[in-house]
């Protein structure tokens, strides 16, 4: 079992930055994939970025590429999502999730953190 707790969301003006954190408790392995997702009102959940717990970034969506950076700190069991040049369309609830390995469905989810970008 892995428990995930997101933090760092808030209200920011367009062009601003936020850093989200996802603290994981429970045992983690280098094969684990840590992903960030978001869901805006009345929209489907979107995959934003993913990183291998024992390696580097695996994926960025086209909508955030060049603006968002995913990273990890294994010593703190934490994954981060640095979000720069934020746009109103980035407004959503952001979730982190864990898959046991690449190609496997995400199994563990956090409760989400709200990000609101004002124009």
PDB file of C-alpha atoms in Angstrom:
ATOM      1  CA  UNK A   1       0.000   0.000   0.000  1.00  0.00           C
ATOM      2  CA  UNK A   2       1.123   3.512  -0.824  1.00  0.00           C
ATOM      3  CA  UNK A   3      -0.528   6.579   0.615  1.00  0.00           C
ATOM      4  CA  UNK A   4      -0.205   9.861  -1.244  1.00  0.00           C
ATOM      5  CA  UNK A   5      -0.779  13.391  -0.005  1.00  0.00           C
ATOM      6  CA  UNK A   6      -0.652  16.361  -2.363  1.00  0.00           C
ATOM      7  CA  UNK A   7       0.026  19.913  -1.309  1.00  0.00           C
ATOM      8  CA  UNK A   8       1.022  23.242  -2.791  1.00  0.00           C
ATOM      9  CA  UNK A   9      -2.100  24.178  -4.677  1.00  0.00           C
ATOM     10  CA  UNK A  10      -3.629  27.619  -4.512  1.00  0.00           C
ATOM     11  CA  UNK A  11      -4.674  30.721  -6.376  1.00  0.00           C
ATOM     12  CA  UNK A  12      -2.177  32.387  -8.690  1.00  0.00           C
ATOM     13  CA  UNK A  13      -2.314  34.959 -11.450  1.00  0.00           C
ATOM     14  CA  UNK A  14      -1.677  34.005 -15.049  1.00  0.00           C
ATOM     15  CA  UNK A  15       2.048  33.892 -15.718  1.00  0.00           C
ATOM     16  CA  UNK A  16       2.811  32.888 -12.158  1.00  0.00           C
ATOM     17  CA  UNK A  17       4.261  29.713 -10.719  1.00  0.00           C
ATOM     18  CA  UNK A  18       3.348  27.034  -8.216  1.00  0.00           C
ATOM     19  CA  UNK A  19       5.093  23.911  -7.012  1.00  0.00           C
ATOM     20  CA  UNK A  20       2.998  20.921  -6.114  1.00  0.00           C
ATOM     21  CA  UNK A  21       4.284  18.209  -3.818  1.00  0.00           C
ATOM     22  CA  UNK A  22       3.193  14.616  -3.499  1.00  0.00           C
ATOM     23  CA  UNK A  23       4.424  12.892  -0.361  1.00  0.00           C
ATOM     24  CA  UNK A  24       4.351   9.119  -0.473  1.00  0.00           C
ATOM     25  CA  UNK A  25       4.231   6.875   2.558  1.00  0.00           C
ATOM     26  CA  UNK A  26       4.594   3.162   2.484  1.00  0.00           C
ATOM     27  CA  UNK A  27       7.126   1.168   0.573  1.00  0.00           C
ATOM     28  CA  UNK A  28       8.176   2.391  -2.853  1.00  0.00           C
ATOM     29  CA  UNK A  29      10.324   0.732  -5.483  1.00  0.00           C
ATOM     30  CA  UNK A  30      12.490   2.004  -8.309  1.00  0.00           C
ATOM     31  CA  UNK A  31      10.086   0.492 -10.834  1.00  0.00           C
ATOM     32  CA  UNK A  32       7.191   2.612  -9.604  1.00  0.00           C
ATOM     33  CA  UNK A  33       5.803   5.284 -11.897  1.00  0.00           C
ATOM     34  CA  UNK A  34       4.662   8.501 -10.233  1.00  0.00           C
ATOM     35  CA  UNK A  35       2.190  10.503 -12.254  1.00  0.00           C
ATOM     36  CA  UNK A  36       0.468  13.854 -12.047  1.00  0.00           C
ATOM     37  CA  UNK A  37      -3.049  14.203 -13.395  1.00  0.00           C
ATOM     38  CA  UNK A  38      -5.560  17.010 -13.435  1.00  0.00           C
ATOM     39  CA  UNK A  39      -9.279  17.351 -13.835  1.00  0.00           C
ATOM     40  CA  UNK A  40     -11.106  20.570 -14.588  1.00  0.00           C
ATOM     41  CA  UNK A  41     -14.848  20.961 -14.014  1.00  0.00           C
ATOM     42  CA  UNK A  42     -16.899  19.071 -16.596  1.00  0.00           C
ATOM     43  CA  UNK A  43     -13.759  17.766 -18.271  1.00  0.00           C
ATOM     44  CA  UNK A  44     -12.145  14.369 -18.327  1.00  0.00           C
ATOM     45  CA  UNK A  45      -9.110  13.628 -16.223  1.00  0.00           C
ATOM     46  CA  UNK A  46      -5.908  14.433 -18.087  1.00  0.00           C
ATOM     47  CA  UNK A  47      -2.470  12.961 -17.628  1.00  0.00           C
ATOM     48  CA  UNK A  48       0.014  15.791 -17.114  1.00  0.00           C
ATOM     49  CA  UNK A  49       3.414  14.243 -16.403  1.00  0.00           C
ATOM     50  CA  UNK A  50       5.044  11.088 -15.123  1.00  0.00           C
ATOM     51  CA  UNK A  51       8.399  10.069 -13.699  1.00  0.00           C
ATOM     52  CA  UNK A  52      10.044   6.794 -12.860  1.00  0.00           C
ATOM     53  CA  UNK A  53      10.716   6.545  -9.139  1.00  0.00           C
ATOM     54  CA  UNK A  54      14.170   5.157  -9.912  1.00  0.00           C
ATOM     55  CA  UNK A  55      14.803   7.249 -13.002  1.00  0.00           C
ATOM     56  CA  UNK A  56      13.868  10.369 -14.904  1.00  0.00           C
ATOM     57  CA  UNK A  57      10.791  11.922 -16.448  1.00  0.00           C
ATOM     58  CA  UNK A  58       8.788   9.660 -18.715  1.00  0.00           C
ATOM     59  CA  UNK A  59       6.103  11.921 -20.073  1.00  0.00           C
ATOM     60  CA  UNK A  60       4.719  15.438 -20.378  1.00  0.00           C
ATOM     61  CA  UNK A  61       1.461  16.288 -22.033  1.00  0.00           C
ATOM     62  CA  UNK A  62       1.728  18.657 -24.966  1.00  0.00           C
ATOM     63  CA  UNK A  63      -0.314  21.207 -23.053  1.00  0.00           C
ATOM     64  CA  UNK A  64       2.337  21.571 -20.314  1.00  0.00           C
ATOM     65  CA  UNK A  65       5.568  20.702 -22.119  1.00  0.00           C
ATOM     66  CA  UNK A  66       8.138  23.431 -21.617  1.00  0.00           C
ATOM     67  CA  UNK A  67       6.234  24.970 -18.695  1.00  0.00           C
ATOM     68  CA  UNK A  68       5.955  22.161 -16.123  1.00  0.00           C
ATOM     69  CA  UNK A  69       8.756  20.058 -14.677  1.00  0.00           C
ATOM     70  CA  UNK A  70       8.324  16.819 -12.760  1.00  0.00           C
ATOM     71  CA  UNK A  71      11.024  15.759 -10.331  1.00  0.00           C
ATOM     72  CA  UNK A  72      11.526  13.485  -7.333  1.00  0.00           C
ATOM     73  CA  UNK A  73      13.382  13.425  -4.063  1.00  0.00           C
ATOM     74  CA  UNK A  74      13.728   9.817  -3.012  1.00  0.00           C
ATOM     75  CA  UNK A  75      15.158  10.753   0.371  1.00  0.00           C
ATOM     76  CA  UNK A  76      11.942  12.630   1.122  1.00  0.00           C
ATOM     77  CA  UNK A  77       9.715  10.145  -0.724  1.00  0.00           C
ATOM     78  CA  UNK A  78       8.266  13.114  -2.559  1.00  0.00           C
ATOM     79  CA  UNK A  79       7.489  13.946  -6.159  1.00  0.00           C
ATOM     80  CA  UNK A  80       7.162  17.536  -7.298  1.00  0.00           C
ATOM     81  CA  UNK A  81       5.469  19.323 -10.148  1.00  0.00           C
ATOM     82  CA  UNK A  82       6.959  22.740 -10.810  1.00  0.00           C
ATOM     83  CA  UNK A  83       4.456  24.746 -12.791  1.00  0.00           C
ATOM     84  CA  UNK A  84       5.635  27.934 -14.515  1.00  0.00           C
ATOM     85  CA  UNK A  85       3.958  30.350 -16.907  1.00  0.00           C
ATOM     86  CA  UNK A  86       0.582  29.247 -15.631  1.00  0.00           C
ATOM     87  CA  UNK A  87      -2.496  29.861 -17.751  1.00  0.00           C
ATOM     88  CA  UNK A  88      -6.173  30.030 -16.795  1.00  0.00           C
ATOM     89  CA  UNK A  89      -6.685  26.750 -18.634  1.00  0.00           C
ATOM     90  CA  UNK A  90      -4.361  25.075 -16.119  1.00  0.00           C
ATOM     91  CA  UNK A  91      -7.068  25.540 -13.493  1.00  0.00           C
ATOM     92  CA  UNK A  92      -8.010  22.102 -12.174  1.00  0.00           C
ATOM     93  CA  UNK A  93      -7.737  19.710  -9.284  1.00  0.00           C
ATOM     94  CA  UNK A  94      -4.330  18.090  -9.513  1.00  0.00           C
ATOM     95  CA  UNK A  95      -3.804  14.518  -8.375  1.00  0.00           C
ATOM     96  CA  UNK A  96      -0.735  12.378  -7.996  1.00  0.00           C
ATOM     97  CA  UNK A  97      -0.876   8.650  -8.504  1.00  0.00           C
ATOM     98  CA  UNK A  98       1.355   5.595  -8.429  1.00  0.00           C
ATOM     99  CA  UNK A  99       1.613   2.673 -10.795  1.00  0.00           C
ATOM    100  CA  UNK A 100       3.705  -0.302  -9.775  1.00  0.00           C
ATOM    101  CA  UNK A 101       5.488  -0.280 -13.130  1.00  0.00           C
ATOM    102  CA  UNK A 102       5.375   1.153 -16.639  1.00  0.00           C
ATOM    103  CA  UNK A 103       2.375  -0.075 -18.580  1.00  0.00           C
ATOM    104  CA  UNK A 104       0.338  -0.927 -15.497  1.00  0.00           C
ATOM    105  CA  UNK A 105      -2.715   1.059 -14.460  1.00  0.00           C
ATOM    106  CA  UNK A 106      -2.256   3.626 -11.718  1.00  0.00           C
ATOM    107  CA  UNK A 107      -3.305   1.985  -8.491  1.00  0.00           C
ATOM    108  CA  UNK A 108      -2.886   4.501  -5.696  1.00  0.00           C
ATOM    109  CA  UNK A 109      -4.232   8.059  -5.763  1.00  0.00           C
ATOM    110  CA  UNK A 110      -3.990  11.136  -3.606  1.00  0.00           C
ATOM    111  CA  UNK A 111      -6.918  13.294  -2.590  1.00  0.00           C
ATOM    112  CA  UNK A 112      -6.047  16.142  -4.941  1.00  0.00           C
ATOM    113  CA  UNK A 113      -5.092  19.782  -4.582  1.00  0.00           C
ATOM    114  CA  UNK A 114      -6.868  22.693  -6.238  1.00  0.00           C
ATOM    115  CA  UNK A 115      -4.967  24.990  -8.577  1.00  0.00           C
ATOM    116  CA  UNK A 116      -6.744  28.121  -9.743  1.00  0.00           C
ATOM    117  CA  UNK A 117      -5.158  30.489 -12.245  1.00  0.00           C
ATOM    118  CA  UNK A 118      -6.806  33.875 -12.625  1.00  0.00           C
ATOM    119  CA  UNK A 119      -6.597  35.897 -15.812  1.00  0.00           C
TER     120      UNK A 119
END
